[in-house]
CSV table of C-alpha atoms and ligand atoms in Angstrom, one decimal:
chain,number,residue,atom,x,y,z
A,1,MET,CA,86.3,71.8,93.2
A,2,LYS,CA,90.0,72.2,92.6
A,3,ILE,CA,91.4,75.6,91.4
A,4,THR,CA,95.0,75.9,90.3
A,5,ALA,CA,96.8,79.2,89.7
A,6,ILE,CA,99.5,79.3,87.0
A,7,ILE,CA,101.9,82.2,87.6
A,8,THR,CA,104.1,82.8,84.5
A,9,ALA,CA,107.7,83.8,85.3
A,10,ALA,CA,109.7,82.1,82.6
A,11,GLY,CA,110.5,85.2,80.6
A,12,LYS,CA,113.7,87.2,80.3
A,13,GLY,CA,112.4,90.7,80.9
A,14,SER,CA,114.5,91.9,78.0
A,15,ARG,CA,112.5,95.1,77.5
A,16,ALA,CA,113.0,96.1,81.2
A,17,ASN,CA,116.7,95.9,80.8
A,18,LEU,CA,117.4,95.3,84.5
A,19,GLY,CA,120.2,92.9,84.0
A,20,LYS,CA,118.0,90.0,85.2
A,21,ASN,CA,114.5,88.6,84.9
A,22,LYS,CA,112.2,91.6,85.8
A,23,VAL,CA,110.0,89.4,88.0
A,24,LEU,CA,112.9,89.0,90.4
A,25,GLU,CA,113.3,92.8,90.8
A,26,ARG,CA,112.3,94.0,94.3
A,27,ILE,CA,109.6,96.6,95.0
A,28,ASP,CA,109.7,97.7,98.7
A,29,GLY,CA,111.7,94.7,99.6
A,30,LYS,CA,109.5,92.0,98.0
A,31,THR,CA,110.0,90.7,94.4
A,32,VAL,CA,107.5,91.4,91.7
A,33,LEU,CA,106.9,87.6,91.4
A,34,GLU,CA,106.2,87.2,95.2
A,35,ARG,CA,103.7,90.1,95.0
A,36,ALA,CA,102.1,88.6,91.9
A,37,ALA,CA,101.6,85.3,93.6
A,38,GLN,CA,100.5,86.5,97.0
A,39,PRO,CA,96.7,87.0,96.4
A,40,PHE,CA,96.6,83.4,95.0
A,41,LEU,CA,98.4,82.1,98.1
A,42,ASP,CA,96.0,84.0,100.3
A,43,ASN,CA,92.7,83.0,98.5
A,44,THR,CA,91.2,80.1,100.3
A,45,SER,CA,89.5,78.8,97.1
A,46,VAL,CA,92.8,78.4,95.3
A,47,THR,CA,94.2,74.9,95.9
A,48,ASP,CA,97.7,75.1,94.5
A,49,LEU,CA,100.0,77.1,92.3
A,50,VAL,CA,102.2,76.3,89.3
A,51,ILE,CA,105.0,78.7,88.6
A,52,THR,CA,106.9,78.7,85.3
A,53,TYR,CA,110.6,79.5,85.5
A,54,SER,CA,113.5,79.7,83.1
A,55,LYS,CA,116.5,77.6,83.9
A,56,PRO,CA,118.9,80.3,85.2
A,57,ASP,CA,116.3,81.5,87.7
A,58,TYR,CA,115.3,78.1,89.1
A,59,GLU,CA,117.0,78.3,92.5
A,60,THR,CA,116.1,81.9,93.1
A,61,VAL,CA,112.4,81.4,92.1
A,62,ARG,CA,112.1,78.3,94.3
A,63,ALA,CA,113.7,80.0,97.3
A,64,LEU,CA,111.2,82.8,97.2
A,65,PHE,CA,108.4,80.3,98.0
A,66,ASP,CA,110.2,78.1,100.6
A,67,SER,CA,107.8,79.0,103.3
A,68,ALA,CA,104.6,79.1,101.2
A,69,ASP,CA,101.7,77.3,102.9
A,70,LYS,CA,100.2,75.9,99.7
A,71,PRO,CA,101.5,73.2,97.3
A,72,ILE,CA,103.6,74.8,94.5
A,73,SER,CA,104.9,73.0,91.4
A,74,PHE,CA,107.7,74.6,89.5
A,75,VAL,CA,107.6,74.0,85.8
A,76,GLU,CA,110.3,75.0,83.3
A,77,GLY,CA,108.9,77.4,80.7
A,78,GLY,CA,109.4,77.4,77.0
A,79,ASP,CA,110.6,80.0,74.4
A,80,THR,CA,107.3,81.9,74.4
A,81,ARG,CA,104.7,82.7,77.1
A,82,THR,CA,102.3,80.4,75.2
A,83,ALA,CA,104.9,77.6,75.3
A,84,SER,CA,105.4,78.2,79.1
A,85,VAL,CA,101.7,78.1,79.8
A,86,ALA,CA,101.3,74.9,77.7
A,87,ASN,CA,104.0,73.3,79.8
A,88,ALA,CA,102.2,74.4,83.0
A,89,LEU,CA,98.9,73.1,81.8
A,90,GLU,CA,100.4,69.7,81.4
A,91,ASN,CA,101.1,69.8,85.1
A,92,CYS,CA,97.6,70.8,86.1
A,93,ASP,CA,95.0,68.5,87.4
A,94,CYS,CA,92.1,70.7,88.4
A,95,ASP,CA,88.6,72.0,87.5
A,96,ILE,CA,89.4,75.7,87.1
A,97,VAL,CA,92.7,77.2,86.1
A,98,LEU,CA,93.6,80.8,86.7
A,99,ILE,CA,96.6,82.2,84.8
A,100,HIS,CA,98.4,85.3,85.9
A,101,ASP,CA,101.5,87.1,84.7
A,102,GLY,CA,104.3,87.1,87.2
A,103,ALA,CA,105.1,90.6,86.0
A,104,ARG,CA,101.8,92.0,87.4
A,105,PRO,CA,102.6,92.6,91.1
A,106,PHE,CA,99.6,94.8,91.9
A,107,VAL,CA,96.9,92.1,91.4
A,108,THR,CA,94.4,92.1,94.3
A,109,ASP,CA,92.4,89.5,96.2
A,110,GLU,CA,89.3,91.1,94.7
A,111,LEU,CA,90.4,90.4,91.1
A,112,VAL,CA,91.2,86.8,91.9
A,113,GLU,CA,87.8,86.5,93.5
A,114,ARG,CA,86.0,88.1,90.5
A,115,CYS,CA,87.8,85.7,88.1
A,116,ILE,CA,86.8,82.7,90.1
A,117,ASP,CA,83.2,83.8,90.4
A,118,SER,CA,83.0,84.5,86.7
A,119,VAL,CA,84.4,81.0,85.8
A,120,LEU,CA,81.8,79.4,88.2
A,121,GLN,CA,79.0,81.4,86.6
A,122,TYR,CA,80.0,81.7,82.9
A,123,GLY,CA,82.8,79.2,82.4
A,124,SER,CA,85.5,81.9,82.0
A,125,GLY,CA,86.6,85.2,83.4
A,126,VAL,CA,89.2,87.5,81.9
A,127,CYS,CA,90.2,90.7,83.7
A,128,CYS,CA,90.2,93.8,81.4
A,129,VAL,CA,89.7,97.5,81.6
A,130,PRO,CA,88.0,99.8,79.0
A,131,ALA,CA,90.4,101.2,76.5
A,132,ILE,CA,91.1,104.9,77.2
A,133,ASP,CA,93.2,105.6,74.2
A,134,THR,CA,92.0,104.7,70.7
A,135,ILE,CA,93.4,101.4,69.4
A,136,GLY,CA,94.8,101.3,65.9
A,137,LEU,CA,95.1,98.3,63.6
A,138,MET,CA,98.5,98.3,61.9
A,139,ASP,CA,99.5,96.9,58.5
A,140,GLY,CA,103.2,97.5,58.5
A,141,GLU,CA,103.7,101.2,58.9
A,142,GLU,CA,100.1,101.9,58.0
A,143,ILE,CA,97.1,102.3,60.3
A,144,THR,CA,94.2,100.7,58.6
A,145,GLU,CA,91.5,101.0,61.3
A,146,THR,CA,91.0,102.7,64.6
A,147,HIS,CA,88.6,101.8,67.4
A,148,ARG,CA,87.8,102.7,70.9
A,149,GLU,CA,84.2,101.9,71.7
A,150,ASN,CA,83.8,98.2,72.5
A,151,ASN,CA,87.6,97.8,72.9
A,152,CYS,CA,89.2,96.8,76.1
A,153,ILE,CA,92.7,96.4,77.5
A,154,ILE,CA,93.3,92.8,78.5
A,155,GLN,CA,95.0,91.9,81.8
A,156,THR,CA,95.5,88.9,83.9
A,157,PRO,CA,94.3,87.0,85.9
A,158,GLN,CA,92.3,85.0,83.4
A,159,GLY,CA,90.2,82.1,84.5
A,160,PHE,CA,89.0,79.1,82.5
A,161,LEU,CA,87.7,75.5,82.9
A,162,LEU,CA,90.9,73.5,82.6
A,163,TYR,CA,89.5,71.0,80.0
A,164,GLU,CA,88.3,73.9,77.7
A,165,LEU,CA,91.6,75.7,77.9
A,166,LYS,CA,93.6,72.5,77.2
A,167,HIS,CA,91.3,71.8,74.3
A,168,ALA,CA,91.9,75.3,72.8
A,169,TYR,CA,95.7,74.9,73.4
A,170,SER,CA,95.6,71.5,71.5
A,171,PHE,CA,94.9,73.5,68.3
A,172,ILE,CA,97.9,75.8,68.5
A,173,GLY,CA,100.1,75.6,65.5
A,174,ALA,CA,103.8,76.4,65.0
A,175,GLU,CA,102.9,79.7,63.4
A,176,ASP,CA,100.6,80.9,66.2
A,177,SER,CA,101.7,83.7,68.5
A,178,PHE,CA,99.6,84.7,71.5
A,179,SER,CA,100.3,87.2,74.2
A,180,ASP,CA,97.6,85.8,76.5
A,181,ASP,CA,95.3,82.8,77.0
A,182,ALA,CA,92.0,84.5,76.2
A,183,GLY,CA,93.4,84.9,72.7
A,184,VAL,CA,93.9,81.1,72.4
A,185,MET,CA,90.3,80.5,73.6
A,186,CYS,CA,88.8,83.1,71.3
A,187,LYS,CA,90.7,81.8,68.2
A,188,TYR,CA,90.0,78.1,68.7
A,189,LEU,CA,87.0,77.6,71.0
A,190,HIS,CA,84.7,80.5,71.8
A,191,SER,CA,84.5,84.0,73.2
A,192,VAL,CA,85.3,84.5,76.9
A,193,ARG,CA,83.6,86.5,79.6
A,194,ALA,CA,85.0,89.9,80.6
A,195,VAL,CA,85.6,90.7,84.2
A,196,LEU,CA,86.3,94.2,85.4
A,197,GLY,CA,90.1,94.5,86.1
A,198,ASP,CA,91.9,97.3,87.7
A,199,THR,CA,93.9,100.1,86.0
A,200,LYS,CA,96.5,99.7,88.8
A,201,ASN,CA,97.0,96.0,87.8
A,202,VAL,CA,99.6,96.9,85.2
A,203,LYS,CA,102.2,94.6,83.7
A,204,LEU,CA,105.7,95.9,84.4
A,205,THR,CA,107.4,95.9,81.0
A,206,TYR,CA,109.9,98.7,80.5
A,207,PHE,CA,112.6,100.1,82.8
A,208,GLU,CA,110.5,103.2,83.6
A,209,ASP,CA,107.7,100.9,84.9
A,210,PHE,CA,110.0,100.0,87.8
A,211,ILE,CA,110.6,103.6,88.9
A,212,ARG,CA,108.2,104.1,91.7
A,213,LYS,CA,106.5,107.5,92.0
A,214,PRO,CA,107.5,108.8,95.4
A,215,GLU,CA,104.9,109.7,97.9
A,216,LEU,CA,105.0,113.3,99.1
A,217,ARG,CA,104.5,114.3,102.8
A,218,CYS,CA,104.6,117.7,104.4
A,219,GLY,CA,105.3,118.5,108.0
A,220,THR,CA,105.1,121.6,110.2
A,221,GLY,CA,107.0,122.7,113.3
A,222,PHE,CA,106.8,125.6,115.7
A,223,ASP,CA,109.0,126.9,118.6
A,224,LEU,CA,109.1,129.8,120.9
A,225,HIS,CA,111.8,130.7,123.4
A,226,ARG,CA,112.0,133.5,126.0
A,227,LEU,CA,114.7,136.2,125.6
A,228,GLY,CA,117.1,136.7,128.5
A,229,GLU,CA,120.4,138.3,129.6
A,230,ASN,CA,123.7,136.6,129.3
A,231,ARG,CA,122.7,134.2,126.6
A,232,LYS,CA,124.0,133.9,123.0
A,233,LEU,CA,121.3,134.5,120.3
A,234,ILE,CA,121.6,131.5,117.9
A,235,LEU,CA,119.2,131.1,115.0
A,236,GLY,CA,119.6,128.5,112.3
A,237,GLY,CA,123.0,127.6,113.7
A,238,VAL,CA,124.2,131.2,113.3
A,239,GLU,CA,125.2,133.5,116.1
A,240,VAL,CA,123.4,136.8,115.9
A,241,GLU,CA,124.9,139.9,117.5
A,242,TYR,CA,122.5,141.1,120.2
A,243,ASN,CA,122.5,142.0,123.9
A,244,LYS,CA,120.1,139.2,124.7
A,245,GLY,CA,119.8,135.6,123.8
A,246,LEU,CA,117.1,132.8,123.9
A,247,ILE,CA,116.8,130.8,127.1
A,248,GLY,CA,116.5,127.0,126.9
A,249,HIS,CA,118.0,123.7,127.9
A,250,SER,CA,120.0,123.5,124.6
A,251,ASP,CA,121.3,126.5,122.8
A,252,ALA,CA,117.6,127.4,122.3
A,253,ASP,CA,117.9,127.8,118.6
A,254,ALA,CA,114.1,128.3,117.9
A,255,LEU,CA,114.5,128.2,114.1
A,256,THR,CA,116.4,124.9,114.1
A,257,HIS,CA,114.0,123.4,116.6
A,258,ALA,CA,111.0,124.3,114.3
A,259,VAL,CA,112.9,122.8,111.3
A,260,MET,CA,113.6,119.6,113.1
A,261,ASP,CA,110.0,119.2,114.2
A,262,ALA,CA,108.8,119.9,110.6
A,263,LEU,CA,111.1,117.2,109.3
A,264,LEU,CA,110.1,114.7,112.0
A,265,SER,CA,106.5,115.4,111.5
A,266,ALA,CA,106.7,114.9,107.7
A,267,ALA,CA,108.5,111.6,108.3
A,268,GLY,CA,105.8,110.5,110.7
A,269,LEU,CA,108.3,110.4,113.7
A,270,LYS,CA,107.9,111.7,117.2
A,271,ASP,CA,108.8,115.4,117.9
A,272,ILE,CA,112.1,116.7,119.4
A,273,GLY,CA,110.6,116.9,122.9
A,274,ASN,CA,110.3,113.1,122.8
A,275,ILE,CA,113.6,112.4,121.0
A,276,PHE,CA,115.8,114.9,122.9
A,277,PRO,CA,114.0,115.4,126.3
A,278,ASP,CA,115.1,118.6,128.2
A,279,THR,CA,115.3,116.5,131.3
A,280,ASP,CA,118.3,114.7,129.8
A,281,GLU,CA,121.6,116.2,130.9
A,282,GLN,CA,123.4,115.2,127.7
A,283,TYR,CA,121.4,117.8,125.8
A,284,LYS,CA,122.2,120.7,128.2
A,285,GLY,CA,123.8,123.5,126.2
A,286,ILE,CA,124.1,121.3,123.2
A,287,SER,CA,124.2,123.0,119.7
A,288,SER,CA,120.9,122.4,118.0
A,289,MET,CA,122.9,121.8,114.8
A,290,VAL,CA,124.2,118.6,116.3
A,291,LEU,CA,120.6,117.6,117.0
A,292,LEU,CA,119.6,118.5,113.4
A,293,GLY,CA,122.4,116.2,112.2
A,294,ARG,CA,120.9,113.4,114.2
A,295,VAL,CA,117.4,114.1,112.9
A,296,LYS,CA,118.8,114.0,109.3
A,297,GLY,CA,120.4,110.6,110.2
A,298,MET,CA,117.0,109.3,111.4
A,299,LEU,CA,115.3,110.4,108.2
A,300,ASP,CA,118.1,108.8,106.1
A,301,GLU,CA,117.6,105.5,108.0
A,302,GLN,CA,113.9,105.5,107.0
A,303,ASN,CA,114.8,106.4,103.4
A,304,VAL,CA,113.0,109.8,103.8
A,305,ARG,CA,114.3,112.3,101.2
A,306,ILE,CA,114.0,116.0,102.0
A,307,MET,CA,112.6,118.1,99.1
A,308,ASN,CA,112.7,121.5,100.8
A,309,VAL,CA,112.4,123.4,104.1
A,310,SER,CA,110.8,126.8,104.6
A,311,GLY,CA,111.0,128.7,107.8
A,312,VAL,CA,109.9,132.0,109.2
A,313,ILE,CA,111.4,133.7,112.2
A,314,GLN,CA,109.1,136.0,114.3
A,315,ALA,CA,111.2,138.6,116.1
A,316,GLU,CA,110.7,142.2,116.9
A,317,ARG,CA,114.4,142.9,117.3
A,318,PRO,CA,117.2,142.5,116.3
A,319,LYS,CA,117.1,143.0,112.5
A,320,LEU,CA,117.7,139.5,111.2
A,321,SER,CA,117.8,139.9,107.4
A,322,PRO,CA,121.6,140.4,107.3
A,323,TYR,CA,121.9,136.9,108.8
A,324,VAL,CA,119.5,135.0,106.5
A,325,SER,CA,122.0,133.8,103.9
A,326,ALA,CA,124.3,132.5,106.6
A,327,MET,CA,121.3,130.6,108.2
A,328,ARG,CA,120.4,129.1,104.9
A,329,ALA,CA,123.9,128.0,104.3
A,330,SER,CA,124.2,126.4,107.7
A,331,LEU,CA,120.9,124.6,107.6
A,332,SER,CA,121.4,123.4,104.0
A,333,THR,CA,124.8,122.1,104.8
A,334,ALA,CA,123.5,120.2,107.8
A,335,LEU,CA,120.6,118.7,105.7
A,336,GLY,CA,122.8,118.0,102.7
A,337,LEU,CA,120.5,120.2,100.5
A,338,PRO,CA,121.3,122.8,97.9
A,339,GLU,CA,120.7,126.3,99.4
A,340,GLU,CA,117.8,127.0,97.1
A,341,ARG,CA,115.8,124.3,98.9
A,342,VAL,CA,116.2,125.9,102.3
A,343,ASN,CA,114.5,129.3,102.6
A,344,ILE,CA,114.1,131.5,105.6
A,345,SER,CA,112.1,134.7,106.0
A,346,CYS,CA,111.8,137.0,109.0
A,347,THR,CA,108.9,139.1,110.3
A,348,THR,CA,108.1,141.4,113.2
A,349,LEU,CA,104.8,141.2,114.9
A,350,GLU,CA,104.0,144.9,115.0
A,351,GLY,CA,104.5,145.2,118.8
A,352,ILE,CA,101.7,142.7,119.4
A,353,GLY,CA,101.9,139.7,121.8
A,354,ILE,CA,104.8,137.9,123.3
A,355,VAL,CA,107.1,138.4,120.3
A,356,GLY,CA,105.9,142.0,119.8
A,357,ARG,CA,106.7,142.9,123.4
A,358,GLU,CA,110.2,141.4,122.8
A,359,GLU,CA,109.7,138.8,125.5
A,360,GLY,CA,110.7,136.0,123.1
A,361,ILE,CA,111.5,134.9,119.5
A,362,ALA,CA,109.4,132.3,117.7
A,363,ALA,CA,109.9,130.3,114.5
A,364,GLN,CA,107.7,128.2,112.3
A,365,ALA,CA,108.9,125.8,109.6
A,366,TYR,CA,107.5,123.6,106.9
A,367,ALA,CA,109.2,120.6,105.3
A,368,LEU,CA,108.3,118.6,102.3
A,369,VAL,CA,109.7,115.1,102.0
A,370,THR,CA,109.3,112.0,99.8
A,371,LEU,CA,108.9,108.5,101.1
B,1,LIG,N1,106.8,84.6,80.3
B,1,LIG,C1,106.9,83.2,80.4
B,1,LIG,N2,107.6,82.5,79.5
B,1,LIG,C2,108.2,83.1,78.4
B,1,LIG,C3,108.0,84.5,78.2
B,1,LIG,C4,107.3,85.2,79.2
B,1,LIG,O1,106.5,82.6,81.4
B,1,LIG,N3,108.8,82.4,77.5
B,1,LIG,C5,106.1,85.3,81.3
B,1,LIG,C6,106.9,86.5,81.9
B,1,LIG,O2,107.8,86.0,82.9
B,1,LIG,C7,105.9,87.5,82.3
B,1,LIG,C8,104.7,87.2,81.5
B,1,LIG,O3,104.9,85.9,80.8
B,1,LIG,O4,105.5,87.3,83.7
B,1,LIG,C9,104.4,88.3,80.5
B,1,LIG,O5,105.4,88.4,79.5
B,1,LIG,P1,106.3,89.6,79.2
B,1,LIG,O6,105.8,90.8,79.9
B,1,LIG,O7,106.6,89.7,77.7
B,1,LIG,O8,107.7,89.3,80.0
B,1,LIG,P2,109.1,88.9,79.4
B,1,LIG,O9,108.9,88.0,78.2
B,1,LIG,O10,109.9,88.4,80.5
B,1,LIG,O11,109.6,90.3,78.9
B,1,LIG,P3,110.2,90.7,77.5
B,1,LIG,O12,109.2,90.4,76.5
B,1,LIG,O13,110.5,92.2,77.6
B,1,LIG,O14,111.5,90.0,77.4
B,2,LIG,MG1,107.9,88.7,76.4
């Protein structure tokens, strides 16, 4: 049993308007086309691949599959998708052919498997999902009918017996226009078997389809330092006038420490204790704002974008509200954020506990980031 997968990539991607064929656009470092082909390369039942290309993309497309461990034929496409598939079919010598749009990068191993099983059992298998919106039949500017029940949205992969699909394709006339292969089968041969697709298996068509929705992550951080004589009181990078200061290896800026830990936590990185250990002499007396700059650099390196930071300082004394706007300014400058995305509040603890007894000052912070 020989199974060939045709991956169509010979379009121009004109609606996506990316200045190149959309299937060559990268998503998280890998092209749309590579992602579309991967489950077929991985599936052990698929024997080989045929990839349609358009002339200007030939070298680029070929290079993407240099190290593929399955035979791949590259076939020049035609002016339409149907013409491209027709060319590819001429190069197939198999029992079952699976056809998949190179512009559907979210296809899964499971869909490939379902299509193959369906062809083995019913002679065809076409991925589709139930229509959610009502589908209208248009006659020029007029809608003449609407349907939803019994309607489905057709996807790829679509699987057929090669000899049947070739037979159906042999009837195609010059006036025919098909957006998929099930359409050719239905018009010229017989109905095809529906296979449950996946709503995530979308075809990337317009520019907006390439804008990835960012993933949101939140993080939390907490710090507490003891108050002592002969120390400056630094919070959020701002020196607060007081007869005591916080004791620590660095400048003991509890608020900035909590902010750093919140950011690192949101980014899935280790905390400041690990990154800037207090056993390391280079951090003795260092300004925590310098460390915050390094944390920001680490996030930038991982493409983590900060949405907002929110901190609360717990201190019985001194009164901190006069310093809040300076703290916001200093933290937002260090993080490259507008001030409205960095907010600080202050609270006393009603004389209760370590903070209440004025033995120390604590700070808690939350950060929201996008990956
Ligand atoms: N395709 C093809 N040969 C063509 C036209 C399209 O192989 N002559 C492929 C595309 O590369 C894509 C799939 O068929 O993987 C679906 O087509 P579509 O989404 O229309 O892609 P494009 O034709 O490239 O885009 P557009 O119509 O916006 O120009
Ligand atoms: Mg097209």
